Amino acid sequence: MIETPKPSLLERYQRLIEISRDLASTLDLDTLLYRIVKAAADLSLAEASSILLYDSVNNELHFQAATNLDDPTLRGLAVPVDRSVAGWIVTNREALIISDVNSDGRHFGHINKVSNLATQSILGVPLINKDKVIGALEAINKHQGKFDTDDQELLMILGTQAAIAIENTRLFQQSDLISEFVHELRTPLASINTAAHLLSNPKMNESAKEQMIAAIQTETTRLSTLATSFLDIARLESGRAQLHIEKCDLVTLLNECSSLMQAQAQGSGIQLEVILPPETPSTFQGDCDKIKQAILNLLSNAIKYNRPGGKISLTGKNHQNDVIVTVKDNGIGIPAEHLPRLFTKFYRVPGADQQAQGTGLGLTIVKRIIEGHGGKISVESVENQGTTFTIRLPSS
């Protein structure tokens, strides 16, 4: 077997310049993080690479991307700051080379189990932007020889560029989201302002005053819901929302969702049933609370956009290596031309406000949660016949 020639230091610096341009033009966080770890492995001639981002509020580190982790549910895996190489790097803001991790007490051995990669050596550098440490970038297992000062210098330069790119991407996403959020605030605020102005009119009778008060309460609730949804989507898009992976019992999960929504369904004159075939898998790996949040959102929509006397079925089943959950209703349906934009932030089907109030963020949050688990969500709908949302999640 002929070994691939090792690139010269000059060639690696030239490659670093190309990479820096590429990172500066990337504004999707997931894409950016993968490009960073791929570049780190290439530049340091390593078997693998990973990024851990630091949550300063909770003093926690979380895996966000790695070249050797194909399972998306591992994103967000918590790593102790006080008992890990990455934690030492973040705390001391220094680069670190460890030739034999097995003889170093700072190595967090649990990583070997979840990544199926036997870590032997590590080169790690801090990610620092404007004196703020945001995480650590690690290269794992050099292909030939040991990590040296040239590798460290290359990774330090890449780390500097990566930190800037990560923060710029976060700011871009937040700026874009904030501008949309401010736009959405205008309608409820205008309604509240109008109602308050009318209430100040001494000629207004009691019946009209009650209507204005009800309008203010409705719009205030809408603002509160919008703010909560905004925070959810901001965390999901910035990578700060971490998945807490555990063993979830699908039957229990679906029954809990049904129980929580029964009162709302009955109040609207709608029948809600859970359908669980005998072969339904008992458990799967996921963030149970976030999956529940996604299903509850779909059930809430199915109730709001249904008719009195309508029916909703919540189904769970196993198909090959996937867990499939469907929420099916026989409500008003969605026109075909609006289906492609249904998961877009703040998008609402024209005329939907006549049926029920909404923020236009619920389905975006659902999609983010499901895709964060490595799953997919799809929708089928026929006007005046009903809508079916289908969630596919890896069963293991």
Coordinates of C-alpha atoms in Angstrom, one line a residue:
M1 CA 0.0 0.0 0.0
I2 CA 1.4 3.4 -1.1
E3 CA 1.1 6.1 1.5
T4 CA -0.3 9.5 0.4
P5 CA 2.5 12.1 0.4
K6 CA 2.2 14.4 3.4
P7 CA 1.5 18.0 2.3
S8 CA 4.2 20.5 3.1
L9 CA 3.7 23.3 5.7
L10 CA 3.4 25.8 2.9
E11 CA 0.7 23.8 1.2
R12 CA -1.2 23.6 4.5
Y13 CA -1.0 27.4 4.9
Q14 CA -2.3 28.0 1.4
R15 CA -5.1 25.6 2.2
L16 CA -5.8 27.6 5.4
I17 CA -6.2 30.8 3.3
E18 CA -8.8 29.1 1.1
I19 CA -10.6 27.7 4.1
S20 CA -10.8 31.2 5.8
R21 CA -12.5 32.6 2.7
D22 CA -15.0 29.7 2.7
L23 CA -15.8 30.2 6.4
A24 CA -16.4 33.9 6.0
S25 CA -19.0 33.3 3.3
T26 CA -21.0 30.7 5.2
L27 CA -24.1 31.9 7.1
D28 CA -25.8 28.6 8.1
L29 CA -24.5 27.5 11.5
D30 CA -24.7 23.7 10.9
T31 CA -22.9 24.0 7.6
L32 CA -20.3 26.3 9.1
L33 CA -19.5 24.0 12.0
Y34 CA -19.1 20.9 9.8
R35 CA -16.7 22.9 7.5
I36 CA -14.7 23.9 10.5
V37 CA -14.2 20.4 11.8
K38 CA -13.5 19.1 8.3
A39 CA -10.9 21.8 7.8
A40 CA -9.3 21.1 11.3
A41 CA -8.9 17.4 10.5
D42 CA -7.4 18.2 7.0
L43 CA -5.0 20.9 8.3
S44 CA -3.7 18.9 11.3
L45 CA -3.5 15.6 9.3
A46 CA -5.8 14.0 11.9
E47 CA -8.2 11.1 11.9
A48 CA -11.1 13.2 13.2
S49 CA -12.0 16.6 14.6
S50 CA -14.8 18.1 16.8
I51 CA -16.2 21.4 18.0
L52 CA -17.5 21.9 21.5
L53 CA -19.3 25.1 22.3
Y54 CA -19.3 26.7 25.7
D55 CA -22.4 27.8 27.5
S56 CA -21.1 30.4 30.0
V57 CA -24.5 30.8 31.7
N58 CA -24.6 27.2 32.8
N59 CA -20.8 26.6 32.7
E60 CA -21.3 23.6 30.3
L61 CA -19.7 22.3 27.2
H62 CA -21.7 20.6 24.4
F63 CA -20.6 18.7 21.3
Q64 CA -21.9 20.6 18.2
A65 CA -20.1 19.0 15.3
A66 CA -17.6 16.2 14.6
T67 CA -16.2 14.5 11.5
N68 CA -16.6 11.1 13.1
L69 CA -20.1 11.4 14.6
D70 CA -22.9 10.5 12.1
D71 CA -25.6 10.3 14.7
P72 CA -27.2 13.8 14.9
T73 CA -28.6 13.0 18.4
L74 CA -25.1 13.2 19.7
R75 CA -25.1 16.9 19.0
G76 CA -25.5 18.6 22.3
L77 CA -23.8 15.8 24.3
A78 CA -22.8 17.4 27.6
V79 CA -19.1 17.3 28.5
P80 CA -18.0 18.3 32.0
V81 CA -15.8 21.5 32.1
D82 CA -13.9 20.3 35.1
R83 CA -13.2 16.8 33.8
S84 CA -12.3 17.1 30.1
V85 CA -9.6 18.2 27.8
A86 CA -11.9 20.7 26.2
G87 CA -12.9 22.1 29.6
W88 CA -9.2 22.6 30.4
I89 CA -8.7 24.4 27.1
V90 CA -11.7 26.7 27.6
T91 CA -10.8 27.4 31.3
N92 CA -7.2 28.2 30.6
R93 CA -7.7 29.7 27.1
E94 CA -4.6 27.8 25.9
A95 CA -3.8 25.3 23.2
L96 CA -3.0 21.8 24.4
I97 CA -1.2 18.7 22.9
I98 CA -1.7 15.3 24.6
S99 CA 0.2 12.5 23.0
D100 CA -1.4 9.8 25.1
V101 CA -4.8 10.6 26.5
N102 CA -5.0 7.3 28.4
S103 CA -2.3 8.6 30.8
D104 CA -3.9 12.0 31.2
G105 CA -6.6 12.5 33.8
R106 CA -8.2 15.3 31.9
H107 CA -9.5 13.0 29.1
F108 CA -13.3 12.5 29.3
G109 CA -13.4 8.8 28.4
H110 CA -17.2 8.6 27.8
I111 CA -16.6 10.2 24.4
N112 CA -14.8 7.0 23.2
K113 CA -18.0 5.0 23.9
V114 CA -20.4 7.3 22.0
S115 CA -18.2 8.1 19.1
N116 CA -16.8 4.6 18.5
L117 CA -13.4 6.1 18.0
A118 CA -10.5 5.1 20.2
T119 CA -8.9 8.4 21.0
Q120 CA -5.1 8.2 21.4
S121 CA -3.9 11.7 21.0
I122 CA -5.5 15.2 21.0
L123 CA -4.5 18.6 19.8
G124 CA -7.0 21.2 21.1
V125 CA -7.3 25.0 20.8
P126 CA -9.7 27.5 22.3
L127 CA -12.2 29.4 20.2
I128 CA -12.0 33.0 21.3
N129 CA -13.6 36.1 19.8
K130 CA -13.2 39.6 21.3
D131 CA -11.8 38.1 24.5
K132 CA -14.9 35.9 24.8
V133 CA -14.2 32.1 24.8
I134 CA -17.0 30.4 22.9
G135 CA -15.7 26.8 22.8
A136 CA -12.9 24.4 21.8
L137 CA -11.7 22.9 18.6
E138 CA -10.0 19.5 18.8
A139 CA -8.1 17.3 16.3
I140 CA -7.9 13.7 17.2
N141 CA -5.3 11.0 16.4
K142 CA -2.7 12.3 13.9
H143 CA -2.3 9.9 10.9
Q144 CA 1.5 9.8 11.0
G145 CA 3.7 10.7 13.9
K146 CA 2.7 13.1 16.7
F147 CA 1.0 16.5 16.8
D148 CA 3.6 19.2 16.8
T149 CA 3.9 23.0 17.1
D150 CA 3.3 23.5 13.3
D151 CA 0.0 21.6 13.7
Q152 CA -0.8 23.7 16.8
E153 CA -0.1 27.0 15.0
L154 CA -2.3 26.1 12.0
L155 CA -5.1 25.1 14.3
M156 CA -4.8 28.2 16.4
I157 CA -5.2 30.4 13.2
L158 CA -8.1 28.3 12.1
G159 CA -9.6 28.6 15.6
T160 CA -9.4 32.4 15.5
Q161 CA -11.1 32.5 12.1
A162 CA -13.7 29.9 13.2
A163 CA -14.6 31.8 16.3
I164 CA -15.3 35.0 14.3
A165 CA -17.3 33.1 11.7
I166 CA -19.4 31.3 14.4
E167 CA -20.2 34.6 16.2
N168 CA -20.9 36.4 12.9
T169 CA -23.3 33.6 11.8
R170 CA -25.1 33.7 15.2
L171 CA -25.5 37.5 14.9
F172 CA -26.7 37.3 11.3
Q173 CA -29.3 34.7 12.2
Q174 CA -30.4 36.7 15.3
S175 CA -30.5 40.0 13.3
D176 CA -32.6 38.3 10.6
L177 CA -34.9 36.8 13.2
I178 CA -35.2 39.9 15.2
S179 CA -36.3 42.0 12.2
E180 CA -39.0 39.4 11.4
F181 CA -40.0 39.4 15.1
V182 CA -40.3 43.2 15.3
H183 CA -42.5 43.1 12.1
E184 CA -44.8 40.6 13.7
L185 CA -45.1 42.6 16.9
R186 CA -46.6 45.5 15.1
T187 CA -50.1 44.0 14.5
P188 CA -50.8 43.0 18.2
L189 CA -49.3 46.2 19.5
A190 CA -51.4 48.3 17.1
S191 CA -54.5 46.4 18.3
I192 CA -53.7 47.0 21.9
N193 CA -52.9 50.7 21.3
T194 CA -56.3 51.1 19.5
A195 CA -58.2 49.4 22.2
A196 CA -56.5 51.4 24.9
H197 CA -57.3 54.6 23.1
L198 CA -61.0 53.7 22.7
L199 CA -61.2 52.8 26.4
S200 CA -60.2 56.3 27.3
N201 CA -63.3 57.7 25.5
P202 CA -65.9 58.6 28.2
K203 CA -68.7 58.0 25.8
M204 CA -68.0 54.3 25.4
N205 CA -70.7 52.1 26.9
E206 CA -70.0 49.1 29.2
S207 CA -70.6 46.5 26.4
A208 CA -68.0 48.2 24.1
K209 CA -65.6 48.5 27.0
E210 CA -65.8 44.8 27.7
Q211 CA -65.1 44.1 24.0
M212 CA -62.0 46.3 24.1
I213 CA -60.7 44.7 27.3
A214 CA -61.2 41.3 25.8
A215 CA -59.3 42.4 22.7
I216 CA -56.4 43.6 24.9
Q217 CA -56.3 40.3 26.7
T218 CA -56.3 38.4 23.5
E219 CA -53.5 40.4 22.0
T220 CA -51.5 40.3 25.2
T221 CA -51.7 36.5 25.2
R222 CA -50.7 36.5 21.5
L223 CA -47.6 38.6 22.4
S224 CA -46.6 36.3 25.2
T225 CA -46.9 33.3 23.0
L226 CA -45.0 35.0 20.2
A227 CA -42.2 35.9 22.7
T228 CA -41.9 32.3 23.9
S229 CA -41.9 30.9 20.4
F230 CA -39.3 33.5 19.4
L231 CA -37.0 32.4 22.2
D232 CA -37.4 28.7 21.2
I233 CA -36.6 29.3 17.6
A234 CA -33.6 31.6 18.5
R235 CA -32.1 28.9 20.7
L236 CA -32.7 26.2 18.0
E237 CA -31.2 28.2 15.2
S238 CA -28.2 29.4 17.2
G239 CA -27.2 25.9 18.4
R240 CA -27.7 26.9 22.0
A241 CA -30.7 24.5 22.5
Q242 CA -29.2 21.2 23.6
L243 CA -30.8 17.8 23.1
H244 CA -30.9 15.8 26.3
I245 CA -30.9 12.3 24.8
E246 CA -32.5 9.5 26.8
K247 CA -34.6 6.4 26.3
C248 CA -38.1 7.4 25.4
D249 CA -41.2 5.2 25.6
L250 CA -43.2 5.9 22.5
V251 CA -46.5 4.5 23.9
T252 CA -46.2 6.5 27.1
L253 CA -45.2 9.6 25.1
L254 CA -48.2 9.5 22.8
N255 CA -50.7 8.7 25.5
E256 CA -49.3 11.7 27.5
C257 CA -49.7 14.0 24.5
S258 CA -53.3 12.8 24.0
S259 CA -54.2 13.3 27.7
L260 CA -52.8 16.8 27.7
M261 CA -54.8 17.8 24.6
Q262 CA -58.1 16.0 25.4
A263 CA -59.7 19.0 27.3
Q264 CA -58.9 21.4 24.4
A265 CA -60.3 18.8 21.9
Q266 CA -63.5 18.2 23.8
G267 CA -64.0 21.9 24.3
S268 CA -64.0 22.3 20.5
G269 CA -66.2 19.3 20.0
I270 CA -63.4 17.2 18.4
Q271 CA -62.7 13.5 19.0
L272 CA -59.0 12.7 19.6
E273 CA -57.8 9.1 19.5
V274 CA -54.5 7.3 19.8
I275 CA -53.8 4.4 17.5
L276 CA -50.9 2.1 18.5
P277 CA -50.4 -1.1 16.5
P278 CA -49.2 -4.2 18.4
E279 CA -45.7 -3.9 16.9
T280 CA -45.2 -0.4 18.1
P281 CA -41.7 -0.1 19.5
S282 CA -41.5 0.4 23.2
T283 CA -38.5 2.7 23.2
F284 CA -36.3 5.0 21.1
Q285 CA -33.5 7.4 21.8
G286 CA -34.3 11.1 21.8
D287 CA -35.1 14.2 23.8
C288 CA -38.5 13.2 25.2
D289 CA -39.6 16.7 26.2
K290 CA -38.7 18.2 22.8
I291 CA -40.4 15.4 20.9
K292 CA -43.5 15.9 23.1
Q293 CA -43.3 19.7 22.4
A294 CA -43.4 18.9 18.6
I295 CA -46.3 16.5 18.8
L296 CA -48.3 18.8 21.1
N297 CA -47.8 21.6 18.6
L298 CA -49.2 19.5 15.8
L299 CA -52.1 18.4 17.9
S300 CA -52.9 21.9 18.8
N301 CA -53.0 23.0 15.2
A302 CA -55.1 20.0 14.3
I303 CA -57.7 21.1 16.9
K304 CA -57.6 24.8 16.0
Y305 CA -58.0 24.2 12.2
N306 CA -60.7 21.5 12.5
R307 CA -64.5 21.7 12.6
P308 CA -66.9 20.9 15.4
G309 CA -67.5 17.2 15.3
G310 CA -64.2 16.6 13.7
K311 CA -61.7 13.8 14.3
I312 CA -58.0 13.6 15.0
S313 CA -55.9 10.5 15.1
L314 CA -52.4 10.3 16.7
T315 CA -50.6 7.2 15.5
G316 CA -47.3 5.6 16.3
K317 CA -45.7 2.7 14.6
N318 CA -42.4 1.1 13.6
H319 CA -41.3 0.9 10.0
Q320 CA -37.9 -0.6 9.2
N321 CA -35.4 1.4 11.2
D322 CA -37.7 4.4 11.8
V323 CA -40.3 5.4 14.4
I324 CA -43.2 7.0 12.6
V325 CA -45.7 9.3 14.3
T326 CA -48.6 10.8 12.4
V327 CA -51.1 13.5 13.3
K328 CA -54.1 13.3 11.0
D329 CA -57.3 15.4 11.0
N330 CA -60.3 15.8 8.8
G331 CA -60.4 19.6 9.2
I332 CA -60.4 22.5 6.7
G333 CA -57.2 21.4 5.0
I334 CA -54.4 23.5 3.4
P335 CA -54.4 24.7 -0.3
A336 CA -51.7 22.9 -2.2
E337 CA -49.9 26.1 -3.2
H338 CA -49.2 26.9 0.4
L339 CA -47.7 23.6 1.5
P340 CA -44.1 24.4 0.3
R341 CA -43.9 27.4 2.6
L342 CA -45.7 25.9 5.6
F343 CA -42.5 25.4 7.7
T344 CA -41.1 28.9 6.9
K345 CA -40.7 31.3 9.9
F346 CA -43.8 33.5 10.5
Y347 CA -45.6 32.1 7.5
R348 CA -49.4 31.8 7.9
V349 CA -51.8 30.5 5.3
P350 CA -53.9 33.4 4.1
G351 CA -57.2 33.5 5.9
A352 CA -55.9 31.3 8.7
D353 CA -56.5 34.1 11.2
Q354 CA -60.2 33.8 10.6
Q355 CA -60.0 30.2 12.0
A356 CA -57.5 30.7 14.8
Q357 CA -54.8 33.0 16.1
G358 CA -51.2 31.9 15.7
T359 CA -47.6 33.1 15.6
G360 CA -46.3 31.4 12.4
L361 CA -43.4 29.9 14.3
G362 CA -44.9 26.7 15.7
L363 CA -44.2 24.5 12.6
T364 CA -40.7 26.0 12.2
I365 CA -39.9 24.9 15.7
V366 CA -41.4 21.4 15.1
K367 CA -39.2 21.0 12.0
R368 CA -36.1 22.2 13.9
I369 CA -36.7 19.7 16.7
I370 CA -37.3 16.8 14.4
E371 CA -34.4 17.5 12.1
G372 CA -32.2 18.0 15.2
H373 CA -32.9 14.3 16.0
G374 CA -31.9 13.3 12.5
G375 CA -35.5 12.9 11.5
K376 CA -37.9 14.3 8.9
I377 CA -41.3 15.8 8.9
S378 CA -43.7 16.0 5.9
V379 CA -47.2 17.2 5.3
E380 CA -50.1 16.1 3.0
S381 CA -53.3 18.0 2.8
V382 CA -56.5 18.3 0.8
E383 CA -58.8 21.4 1.1
N384 CA -62.0 20.6 3.0
Q385 CA -60.8 17.1 3.7
G386 CA -58.0 17.3 6.2
T387 CA -54.3 17.3 6.8
T388 CA -51.7 14.7 7.9
F389 CA -48.3 15.5 9.4
T390 CA -45.8 12.6 9.4
I391 CA -42.7 12.5 11.7
R392 CA -40.0 10.0 11.0
L393 CA -37.4 9.5 13.7
P394 CA -34.4 7.0 13.8
S395 CA -35.4 4.2 16.2
S396 CA -31.9 3.9 17.6

